[in-house]
């Protein structure tokens, strides 16, 4: 990971009528990192994400993405980002190759559908319809669609919600692999273990503000340094470890 800034958000404000959903937040995302946006429902995560994705208008503030100004060059920004669509948006009757070709047409791209499916480990499902995929496979496919335009940055909004533990871990490996290939990843999640495993840095939002921004490690160290102790001894494994151990991560396709 290098340390140059790829996204800069300064004094971002979003009001819906009189309601202040995003209250003057500033943060940078570094090139090549997995950056997590965490916070309770209504904190302003999706609003912030959609503004960066050029899908929602901001009230004020300055956003720069890979050196491009959001106000002046939104179309240039669209070309270098990948946005994950809701899996329900895929035409259920088309197979994966047909869907990728459809997206190729929309993006005016020529991505090799099989190459793309290989990246997300779905080659053997190439001729299956999207409605025939499991939840984890659908999520992997939707991540594949973010890669069609070979983006510098991808945005993933709760990509593992509702998946079983194995499918989640497979998805974490996939997302880390995408990061390791040089793509910056912005992700929202409700799962703290996921954020801890996956994210290089995290911004915690609450009521439209960023209340903390650091690496998961630094956040935990700071809490402990301030005298926090867990109420009881923590076991060396948890129930999820038992589940994975019993069922085997690789044993069952998701
Ligand atoms: P999060 O993703 O953290 O759950 P959101 O960005 O979706 O938060 O929403 C932040 C706040 O803004 C919430 O209180 C939500 O009800 C409100 N909000 C979101 N979109 C709209 C909208 N289009 N019109 C009015 N209020 C909205």
PDB file of N, CA and C in Angstrom, residues 42-133:
ATOM      1  N   UNK A  42     -28.650   5.353   9.472  1.00  0.00           N
ATOM      2  CA  UNK A  42     -28.971   6.779   9.490  1.00  0.00           C
ATOM      3  C   UNK A  42     -27.775   7.673   9.747  1.00  0.00           C
ATOM      4  N   UNK A  43     -26.578   7.090   9.883  1.00  0.00           N
ATOM      5  CA  UNK A  43     -25.385   7.894  10.197  1.00  0.00           C
ATOM      6  C   UNK A  43     -24.963   8.785   9.033  1.00  0.00           C
ATOM      7  N   UNK A  44     -25.358   8.412   7.823  1.00  0.00           N
ATOM      8  CA  UNK A  44     -24.971   9.211   6.660  1.00  0.00           C
ATOM      9  C   UNK A  44     -23.985   8.502   5.742  1.00  0.00           C
ATOM     10  N   UNK A  45     -23.787   7.211   5.946  1.00  0.00           N
ATOM     11  CA  UNK A  45     -22.806   6.459   5.148  1.00  0.00           C
ATOM     12  C   UNK A  45     -23.199   6.391   3.676  1.00  0.00           C
ATOM     13  N   UNK A  46     -24.435   5.955   3.413  1.00  0.00           N
ATOM     14  CA  UNK A  46     -24.854   5.799   2.012  1.00  0.00           C
ATOM     15  C   UNK A  46     -24.861   7.139   1.298  1.00  0.00           C
ATOM     16  N   UNK A  47     -25.307   8.160   1.990  1.00  0.00           N
ATOM     17  CA  UNK A  47     -25.318   9.492   1.385  1.00  0.00           C
ATOM     18  C   UNK A  47     -23.899   9.886   0.978  1.00  0.00           C
ATOM     19  N   UNK A  48     -22.952   9.693   1.886  1.00  0.00           N
ATOM     20  CA  UNK A  48     -21.547  10.028   1.596  1.00  0.00           C
ATOM     21  C   UNK A  48     -21.031   9.199   0.423  1.00  0.00           C
ATOM     22  N   UNK A  49     -21.344   7.915   0.451  1.00  0.00           N
ATOM     23  CA  UNK A  49     -20.893   7.018  -0.617  1.00  0.00           C
ATOM     24  C   UNK A  49     -21.467   7.454  -1.967  1.00  0.00           C
ATOM     25  N   UNK A  50     -22.768   7.717  -1.982  1.00  0.00           N
ATOM     26  CA  UNK A  50     -23.415   8.056  -3.256  1.00  0.00           C
ATOM     27  C   UNK A  50     -22.946   9.398  -3.800  1.00  0.00           C
ATOM     28  N   UNK A  51     -22.564  10.311  -2.919  1.00  0.00           N
ATOM     29  CA  UNK A  51     -21.997  11.583  -3.400  1.00  0.00           C
ATOM     30  C   UNK A  51     -20.653  11.304  -4.083  1.00  0.00           C
ATOM     31  N   UNK A  52     -19.817  10.475  -3.453  1.00  0.00           N
ATOM     32  CA  UNK A  52     -18.519  10.150  -4.061  1.00  0.00           C
ATOM     33  C   UNK A  52     -18.701   9.408  -5.381  1.00  0.00           C
ATOM     34  N   UNK A  53     -19.772   8.621  -5.460  1.00  0.00           N
ATOM     35  CA  UNK A  53     -20.049   7.850  -6.686  1.00  0.00           C
ATOM     36  C   UNK A  53     -20.671   8.710  -7.788  1.00  0.00           C
ATOM     37  N   UNK A  54     -20.862   9.982  -7.535  1.00  0.00           N
ATOM     38  CA  UNK A  54     -21.502  10.948  -8.455  1.00  0.00           C
ATOM     39  C   UNK A  54     -22.994  10.670  -8.628  1.00  0.00           C
ATOM     40  N   UNK A  55     -23.585   9.887  -7.746  1.00  0.00           N
ATOM     41  CA  UNK A  55     -24.993   9.528  -7.911  1.00  0.00           C
ATOM     42  C   UNK A  55     -25.929  10.444  -7.121  1.00  0.00           C
ATOM     43  N   UNK A  56     -25.366  11.256  -6.232  1.00  0.00           N
ATOM     44  CA  UNK A  56     -26.193  12.126  -5.410  1.00  0.00           C
ATOM     45  C   UNK A  56     -25.518  13.495  -5.314  1.00  0.00           C
ATOM     46  N   UNK A  57     -26.310  14.545  -5.321  1.00  0.00           N
ATOM     47  CA  UNK A  57     -25.724  15.895  -5.273  1.00  0.00           C
ATOM     48  C   UNK A  57     -25.408  16.277  -3.835  1.00  0.00           C
ATOM     49  N   UNK A  58     -24.273  16.936  -3.649  1.00  0.00           N
ATOM     50  CA  UNK A  58     -23.952  17.419  -2.305  1.00  0.00           C
ATOM     51  C   UNK A  58     -24.535  18.810  -2.110  1.00  0.00           C
ATOM     52  N   UNK A  59     -24.651  19.222  -0.862  1.00  0.00           N
ATOM     53  CA  UNK A  59     -25.089  20.590  -0.570  1.00  0.00           C
ATOM     54  C   UNK A  59     -23.897  21.531  -0.672  1.00  0.00           C
ATOM     55  N   UNK A  60     -22.784  21.152  -0.041  1.00  0.00           N
ATOM     56  CA  UNK A  60     -21.560  21.941  -0.182  1.00  0.00           C
ATOM     57  C   UNK A  60     -20.357  21.084   0.187  1.00  0.00           C
ATOM     58  N   UNK A  61     -19.171  21.657  -0.033  1.00  0.00           N
ATOM     59  CA  UNK A  61     -17.933  20.934   0.240  1.00  0.00           C
ATOM     60  C   UNK A  61     -17.210  20.615  -1.050  1.00  0.00           C
ATOM     61  N   UNK A  62     -16.017  20.050  -0.893  1.00  0.00           N
ATOM     62  CA  UNK A  62     -15.200  19.766  -2.070  1.00  0.00           C
ATOM     63  C   UNK A  62     -14.783  18.301  -2.066  1.00  0.00           C
ATOM     64  N   UNK A  63     -15.015  17.642  -3.194  1.00  0.00           N
ATOM     65  CA  UNK A  63     -14.623  16.234  -3.316  1.00  0.00           C
ATOM     66  C   UNK A  63     -13.737  16.088  -4.552  1.00  0.00           C
ATOM     67  N   UNK A  64     -12.568  15.496  -4.347  1.00  0.00           N
ATOM     68  CA  UNK A  64     -11.655  15.245  -5.466  1.00  0.00           C
ATOM     69  C   UNK A  64     -11.371  13.757  -5.534  1.00  0.00           C
ATOM     70  N   UNK A  65     -11.520  13.184  -6.718  1.00  0.00           N
ATOM     71  CA  UNK A  65     -11.306  11.745  -6.896  1.00  0.00           C
ATOM     72  C   UNK A  65     -10.266  11.528  -7.980  1.00  0.00           C
ATOM     73  N   UNK A  66      -9.138  10.944  -7.584  1.00  0.00           N
ATOM     74  CA  UNK A  66      -8.005  10.742  -8.498  1.00  0.00           C
ATOM     75  C   UNK A  66      -7.677  12.045  -9.236  1.00  0.00           C
ATOM     76  N   UNK A  67      -7.657  13.124  -8.500  1.00  0.00           N
ATOM     77  CA  UNK A  67      -7.287  14.417  -9.077  1.00  0.00           C
ATOM     78  C   UNK A  67      -8.408  15.100  -9.846  1.00  0.00           C
ATOM     79  N   UNK A  68      -9.580  14.454  -9.926  1.00  0.00           N
ATOM     80  CA  UNK A  68     -10.702  15.031 -10.684  1.00  0.00           C
ATOM     81  C   UNK A  68     -11.694  15.680  -9.721  1.00  0.00           C
ATOM     82  N   UNK A  69     -12.132  16.872 -10.052  1.00  0.00           N
ATOM     83  CA  UNK A  69     -13.081  17.574  -9.195  1.00  0.00           C
ATOM     84  C   UNK A  69     -14.505  17.081  -9.469  1.00  0.00           C
ATOM     85  N   UNK A  70     -15.196  16.734  -8.405  1.00  0.00           N
ATOM     86  CA  UNK A  70     -16.540  16.157  -8.545  1.00  0.00           C
ATOM     87  C   UNK A  70     -17.504  17.110  -9.253  1.00  0.00           C
ATOM     88  N   UNK A  71     -17.365  18.398  -8.998  1.00  0.00           N
ATOM     89  CA  UNK A  71     -18.289  19.359  -9.609  1.00  0.00           C
ATOM     90  C   UNK A  71     -17.991  19.570 -11.085  1.00  0.00           C
ATOM     91  N   UNK A  72     -16.702  19.492 -11.421  1.00  0.00           N
ATOM     92  CA  UNK A  72     -16.325  19.855 -12.789  1.00  0.00           C
ATOM     93  C   UNK A  72     -16.196  18.668 -13.732  1.00  0.00           C
ATOM     94  N   UNK A  73     -15.805  17.510 -13.195  1.00  0.00           N
ATOM     95  CA  UNK A  73     -15.539  16.373 -14.092  1.00  0.00           C
ATOM     96  C   UNK A  73     -16.237  15.077 -13.649  1.00  0.00           C
ATOM     97  N   UNK A  74     -17.533  15.166 -13.356  1.00  0.00           N
ATOM     98  CA  UNK A  74     -18.214  13.944 -12.885  1.00  0.00           C
ATOM     99  C   UNK A  74     -18.155  12.816 -13.907  1.00  0.00           C
ATOM    100  N   UNK A  75     -18.206  13.134 -15.181  1.00  0.00           N
ATOM    101  CA  UNK A  75     -18.192  12.069 -16.192  1.00  0.00           C
ATOM    102  C   UNK A  75     -16.831  11.385 -16.289  1.00  0.00           C
ATOM    103  N   UNK A  76     -15.777  12.153 -16.059  1.00  0.00           N
ATOM    104  CA  UNK A  76     -14.433  11.560 -16.027  1.00  0.00           C
ATOM    105  C   UNK A  76     -14.313  10.645 -14.814  1.00  0.00           C
ATOM    106  N   UNK A  77     -14.904  11.086 -13.700  1.00  0.00           N
ATOM    107  CA  UNK A  77     -14.863  10.263 -12.476  1.00  0.00           C
ATOM    108  C   UNK A  77     -15.583   8.937 -12.708  1.00  0.00           C
ATOM    109  N   UNK A  78     -16.742   9.005 -13.378  1.00  0.00           N
ATOM    110  CA  UNK A  78     -17.519   7.775 -13.626  1.00  0.00           C
ATOM    111  C   UNK A  78     -16.691   6.732 -14.373  1.00  0.00           C
ATOM    112  N   UNK A  79     -15.765   7.207 -15.214  1.00  0.00           N
ATOM    113  CA  UNK A  79     -14.982   6.264 -16.021  1.00  0.00           C
ATOM    114  C   UNK A  79     -13.949   5.494 -15.202  1.00  0.00           C
ATOM    115  N   UNK A  80     -13.561   6.044 -14.058  1.00  0.00           N
ATOM    116  CA  UNK A  80     -12.477   5.392 -13.308  1.00  0.00           C
ATOM    117  C   UNK A  80     -12.946   4.758 -12.004  1.00  0.00           C
ATOM    118  N   UNK A  81     -14.264   4.737 -11.791  1.00  0.00           N
ATOM    119  CA  UNK A  81     -14.770   4.077 -10.582  1.00  0.00           C
ATOM    120  C   UNK A  81     -15.688   2.910 -10.959  1.00  0.00           C
ATOM    121  N   UNK A  82     -15.814   1.971 -10.030  1.00  0.00           N
ATOM    122  CA  UNK A  82     -16.746   0.863 -10.195  1.00  0.00           C
ATOM    123  C   UNK A  82     -17.716   0.890  -9.034  1.00  0.00           C
ATOM    124  N   UNK A  83     -19.003   0.824  -9.353  1.00  0.00           N
ATOM    125  CA  UNK A  83     -20.027   0.904  -8.318  1.00  0.00           C
ATOM    126  C   UNK A  83     -20.817  -0.400  -8.310  1.00  0.00           C
ATOM    127  N   UNK A  84     -20.938  -0.977  -7.135  1.00  0.00           N
ATOM    128  CA  UNK A  84     -21.657  -2.252  -7.024  1.00  0.00           C
ATOM    129  C   UNK A  84     -23.159  -2.012  -7.076  1.00  0.00           C
ATOM    130  N   UNK A  85     -23.815  -2.737  -7.965  1.00  0.00           N
ATOM    131  CA  UNK A  85     -25.270  -2.618  -8.059  1.00  0.00           C
ATOM    132  C   UNK A  85     -25.923  -3.631  -7.136  1.00  0.00           C
ATOM    133  N   UNK A  86     -27.150  -3.340  -6.740  1.00  0.00           N
ATOM    134  CA  UNK A  86     -27.892  -4.330  -5.959  1.00  0.00           C
ATOM    135  C   UNK A  86     -28.077  -5.581  -6.810  1.00  0.00           C
ATOM    136  N   UNK A  87     -27.846  -6.744  -6.190  1.00  0.00           N
ATOM    137  CA  UNK A  87     -27.904  -7.983  -6.978  1.00  0.00           C
ATOM    138  C   UNK A  87     -29.302  -8.218  -7.544  1.00  0.00           C
ATOM    139  N   UNK A  88     -30.311  -7.617  -6.918  1.00  0.00           N
ATOM    140  CA  UNK A  88     -31.678  -7.797  -7.411  1.00  0.00           C
ATOM    141  C   UNK A  88     -31.879  -7.119  -8.770  1.00  0.00           C
ATOM    142  N   UNK A  89     -30.931  -6.252  -9.145  1.00  0.00           N
ATOM    143  CA  UNK A  89     -31.064  -5.528 -10.396  1.00  0.00           C
ATOM    144  C   UNK A  89     -30.665  -6.320 -11.630  1.00  0.00           C
ATOM    145  N   UNK A  90     -30.080  -7.523 -11.441  1.00  0.00           N
ATOM    146  CA  UNK A  90     -29.675  -8.301 -12.605  1.00  0.00           C
ATOM    147  C   UNK A  90     -30.881  -8.976 -13.249  1.00  0.00           C
ATOM    148  N   UNK A  91     -30.934  -8.952 -14.563  1.00  0.00           N
ATOM    149  CA  UNK A  91     -32.022  -9.662 -15.242  1.00  0.00           C
ATOM    150  C   UNK A  91     -31.918 -11.141 -14.889  1.00  0.00           C
ATOM    151  N   UNK A  92     -32.933 -11.699 -14.215  1.00  0.00           N
ATOM    152  CA  UNK A  92     -32.806 -13.076 -13.715  1.00  0.00           C
ATOM    153  C   UNK A  92     -32.691 -14.117 -14.809  1.00  0.00           C
ATOM    154  N   UNK A  93     -33.216 -13.813 -16.011  1.00  0.00           N
ATOM    155  CA  UNK A  93     -33.251 -14.816 -17.072  1.00  0.00           C
ATOM    156  C   UNK A  93     -31.994 -14.839 -17.934  1.00  0.00           C
ATOM    157  N   UNK A  94     -31.072 -13.905 -17.734  1.00  0.00           N
ATOM    158  CA  UNK A  94     -29.841 -13.903 -18.550  1.00  0.00           C
ATOM    159  C   UNK A  94     -28.751 -14.676 -17.832  1.00  0.00           C
ATOM    160  N   UNK A  95     -27.893 -15.349 -18.596  1.00  0.00           N
ATOM    161  CA  UNK A  95     -26.767 -16.009 -17.936  1.00  0.00           C
ATOM    162  C   UNK A  95     -25.631 -15.008 -17.715  1.00  0.00           C
ATOM    163  N   UNK A  96     -24.597 -15.446 -16.970  1.00  0.00           N
ATOM    164  CA  UNK A  96     -23.567 -14.498 -16.530  1.00  0.00           C
ATOM    165  C   UNK A  96     -22.801 -13.899 -17.706  1.00  0.00           C
ATOM    166  N   UNK A  97     -22.542 -14.726 -18.729  1.00  0.00           N
ATOM    167  CA  UNK A  97     -21.839 -14.196 -19.904  1.00  0.00           C
ATOM    168  C   UNK A  97     -22.685 -13.124 -20.590  1.00  0.00           C
ATOM    169  N   UNK A  98     -23.989 -13.409 -20.686  1.00  0.00           N
ATOM    170  CA  UNK A  98     -24.885 -12.426 -21.340  1.00  0.00           C
ATOM    171  C   UNK A  98     -24.968 -11.135 -20.526  1.00  0.00           C
ATOM    172  N   UNK A  99     -24.995 -11.298 -19.195  1.00  0.00           N
ATOM    173  CA  UNK A  99     -25.075 -10.094 -18.350  1.00  0.00           C
ATOM    174  C   UNK A  99     -23.815  -9.239 -18.493  1.00  0.00           C
ATOM    175  N   UNK A 100     -22.661  -9.902 -18.518  1.00  0.00           N
ATOM    176  CA  UNK A 100     -21.417  -9.127 -18.647  1.00  0.00           C
ATOM    177  C   UNK A 100     -21.380  -8.423 -20.004  1.00  0.00           C
ATOM    178  N   UNK A 101     -21.850  -9.093 -21.024  1.00  0.00           N
ATOM    179  CA  UNK A 101     -21.882  -8.437 -22.338  1.00  0.00           C
ATOM    180  C   UNK A 101     -22.843  -7.252 -22.355  1.00  0.00           C
ATOM    181  N   UNK A 102     -23.926  -7.389 -21.595  1.00  0.00           N
ATOM    182  CA  UNK A 102     -24.857  -6.270 -21.463  1.00  0.00           C
ATOM    183  C   UNK A 102     -24.153  -5.072 -20.815  1.00  0.00           C
ATOM    184  N   UNK A 103     -23.410  -5.368 -19.716  1.00  0.00           N
ATOM    185  CA  UNK A 103     -22.673  -4.288 -19.035  1.00  0.00           C
ATOM    186  C   UNK A 103     -21.576  -3.729 -19.931  1.00  0.00           C
ATOM    187  N   UNK A 104     -20.911  -4.604 -20.678  1.00  0.00           N
ATOM    188  CA  UNK A 104     -19.901  -4.131 -21.633  1.00  0.00           C
ATOM    189  C   UNK A 104     -20.507  -3.077 -22.546  1.00  0.00           C
ATOM    190  N   UNK A 105     -21.728  -3.368 -23.030  1.00  0.00           N
ATOM    191  CA  UNK A 105     -22.411  -2.431 -23.912  1.00  0.00           C
ATOM    192  C   UNK A 105     -22.706  -1.119 -23.197  1.00  0.00           C
ATOM    193  N   UNK A 106     -23.178  -1.226 -21.944  1.00  0.00           N
ATOM    194  CA  UNK A 106     -23.523  -0.008 -21.192  1.00  0.00           C
ATOM    195  C   UNK A 106     -22.305   0.864 -20.934  1.00  0.00           C
ATOM    196  N   UNK A 107     -21.179   0.214 -20.613  1.00  0.00           N
ATOM    197  CA  UNK A 107     -19.958   0.970 -20.280  1.00  0.00           C
ATOM    198  C   UNK A 107     -19.137   1.275 -21.527  1.00  0.00           C
ATOM    199  N   UNK A 108     -19.591   0.749 -22.668  1.00  0.00           N
ATOM    200  CA  UNK A 108     -18.808   0.890 -23.890  1.00  0.00           C
ATOM    201  C   UNK A 108     -17.422   0.270 -23.726  1.00  0.00           C
ATOM    202  N   UNK A 109     -17.386  -0.921 -23.146  1.00  0.00           N
ATOM    203  CA  UNK A 109     -16.136  -1.626 -22.868  1.00  0.00           C
ATOM    204  C   UNK A 109     -16.124  -2.971 -23.565  1.00  0.00           C
ATOM    205  N   UNK A 110     -14.985  -3.598 -23.513  1.00  0.00           N
ATOM    206  CA  UNK A 110     -14.829  -4.875 -24.182  1.00  0.00           C
ATOM    207  C   UNK A 110     -14.225  -5.932 -23.270  1.00  0.00           C
ATOM    208  N   UNK A 111     -14.602  -5.905 -22.001  1.00  0.00           N
ATOM    209  CA  UNK A 111     -14.001  -6.835 -21.040  1.00  0.00           C
ATOM    210  C   UNK A 111     -14.289  -8.277 -21.467  1.00  0.00           C
ATOM    211  N   UNK A 112     -13.290  -9.132 -21.329  1.00  0.00           N
ATOM    212  CA  UNK A 112     -13.466 -10.557 -21.643  1.00  0.00           C
ATOM    213  C   UNK A 112     -14.308 -11.187 -20.523  1.00  0.00           C
ATOM    214  N   UNK A 113     -15.538 -11.615 -20.833  1.00  0.00           N
ATOM    215  CA  UNK A 113     -16.432 -12.106 -19.778  1.00  0.00           C
ATOM    216  C   UNK A 113     -15.839 -13.261 -18.981  1.00  0.00           C
ATOM    217  N   UNK A 114     -15.151 -14.172 -19.673  1.00  0.00           N
ATOM    218  CA  UNK A 114     -14.598 -15.329 -18.962  1.00  0.00           C
ATOM    219  C   UNK A 114     -13.479 -14.911 -18.012  1.00  0.00           C
ATOM    220  N   UNK A 115     -12.627 -13.979 -18.458  1.00  0.00           N
ATOM    221  CA  UNK A 115     -11.548 -13.459 -17.605  1.00  0.00           C
ATOM    222  C   UNK A 115     -12.130 -12.861 -16.328  1.00  0.00           C
ATOM    223  N   UNK A 116     -13.195 -12.104 -16.523  1.00  0.00           N
ATOM    224  CA  UNK A 116     -13.834 -11.417 -15.405  1.00  0.00           C
ATOM    225  C   UNK A 116     -14.424 -12.439 -14.418  1.00  0.00           C
ATOM    226  N   UNK A 117     -15.066 -13.456 -14.963  1.00  0.00           N
ATOM    227  CA  UNK A 117     -15.659 -14.489 -14.102  1.00  0.00           C
ATOM    228  C   UNK A 117     -14.568 -15.258 -13.364  1.00  0.00           C
ATOM    229  N   UNK A 118     -13.428 -15.437 -14.016  1.00  0.00           N
ATOM    230  CA  UNK A 118     -12.305 -16.118 -13.380  1.00  0.00           C
ATOM    231  C   UNK A 118     -11.838 -15.344 -12.153  1.00  0.00           C
ATOM    232  N   UNK A 119     -11.810 -14.021 -12.297  1.00  0.00           N
ATOM    233  CA  UNK A 119     -11.341 -13.182 -11.185  1.00  0.00           C
ATOM    234  C   UNK A 119     -12.158 -13.397  -9.924  1.00  0.00           C
ATOM    235  N   UNK A 120     -13.439 -13.727 -10.094  1.00  0.00           N
ATOM    236  CA  UNK A 120     -14.300 -13.903  -8.926  1.00  0.00           C
ATOM    237  C   UNK A 120     -14.695 -15.371  -8.736  1.00  0.00           C
ATOM    238  N   UNK A 121     -13.933 -16.244  -9.418  1.00  0.00           N
ATOM    239  CA  UNK A 121     -14.102 -17.675  -9.219  1.00  0.00           C
ATOM    240  C   UNK A 121     -15.493 -18.178  -9.600  1.00  0.00           C
ATOM    241  N   UNK A 122     -15.998 -17.698 -10.726  1.00  0.00           N
ATOM    242  CA  UNK A 122     -17.333 -18.123 -11.175  1.00  0.00           C
ATOM    243  C   UNK A 122     -17.326 -18.662 -12.607  1.00  0.00           C
ATOM    244  N   UNK A 123     -16.131 -19.109 -13.073  1.00  0.00           N
ATOM    245  CA  UNK A 123     -16.070 -19.600 -14.471  1.00  0.00           C
ATOM    246  C   UNK A 123     -17.082 -20.714 -14.699  1.00  0.00           C
ATOM    247  N   UNK A 124     -17.207 -21.604 -13.688  1.00  0.00           N
ATOM    248  CA  UNK A 124     -18.082 -22.768 -13.894  1.00  0.00           C
ATOM    249  C   UNK A 124     -19.569 -22.392 -13.875  1.00  0.00           C
ATOM    250  N   UNK A 125     -19.866 -21.134 -13.569  1.00  0.00           N
ATOM    251  CA  UNK A 125     -21.276 -20.697 -13.569  1.00  0.00           C
ATOM    252  C   UNK A 125     -21.587 -19.809 -14.778  1.00  0.00           C
ATOM    253  N   UNK A 126     -20.626 -19.745 -15.709  1.00  0.00           N
ATOM    254  CA  UNK A 126     -20.749 -18.794 -16.819  1.00  0.00           C
ATOM    255  C   UNK A 126     -22.079 -18.900 -17.552  1.00  0.00           C
ATOM    256  N   UNK A 127     -22.576 -20.116 -17.702  1.00  0.00           N
ATOM    257  CA  UNK A 127     -23.812 -20.298 -18.470  1.00  0.00           C
ATOM    258  C   UNK A 127     -25.044 -20.479 -17.588  1.00  0.00           C
ATOM    259  N   UNK A 128     -24.843 -20.219 -16.298  1.00  0.00           N
ATOM    260  CA  UNK A 128     -26.005 -20.236 -15.403  1.00  0.00           C
ATOM    261  C   UNK A 128     -26.674 -18.866 -15.401  1.00  0.00           C
ATOM    262  N   UNK A 129     -27.994 -18.888 -15.196  1.00  0.00           N
ATOM    263  CA  UNK A 129     -28.717 -17.624 -15.069  1.00  0.00           C
ATOM    264  C   UNK A 129     -28.457 -17.018 -13.691  1.00  0.00           C
ATOM    265  N   UNK A 130     -28.568 -15.694 -13.595  1.00  0.00           N
ATOM    266  CA  UNK A 130     -28.237 -15.067 -12.313  1.00  0.00           C
ATOM    267  C   UNK A 130     -29.171 -15.552 -11.214  1.00  0.00           C
ATOM    268  N   UNK A 131     -30.414 -15.914 -11.590  1.00  0.00           N
ATOM    269  CA  UNK A 131     -31.345 -16.381 -10.552  1.00  0.00           C
ATOM    270  C   UNK A 131     -30.949 -17.750  -9.995  1.00  0.00           C
ATOM    271  N   UNK A 132     -30.021 -18.427 -10.686  1.00  0.00           N
ATOM    272  CA  UNK A 132     -29.591 -19.749 -10.208  1.00  0.00           C
ATOM    273  C   UNK A 132     -28.390 -19.673  -9.262  1.00  0.00           C
ATOM    274  N   UNK A 133     -27.916 -18.463  -8.978  1.00  0.00           N
ATOM    275  CA  UNK A 133     -26.743 -18.325  -8.109  1.00  0.00           C
ATOM    276  C   UNK A 133     -27.156 -18.262  -6.639  1.00  0.00           C
TER     277      UNK A 133
END
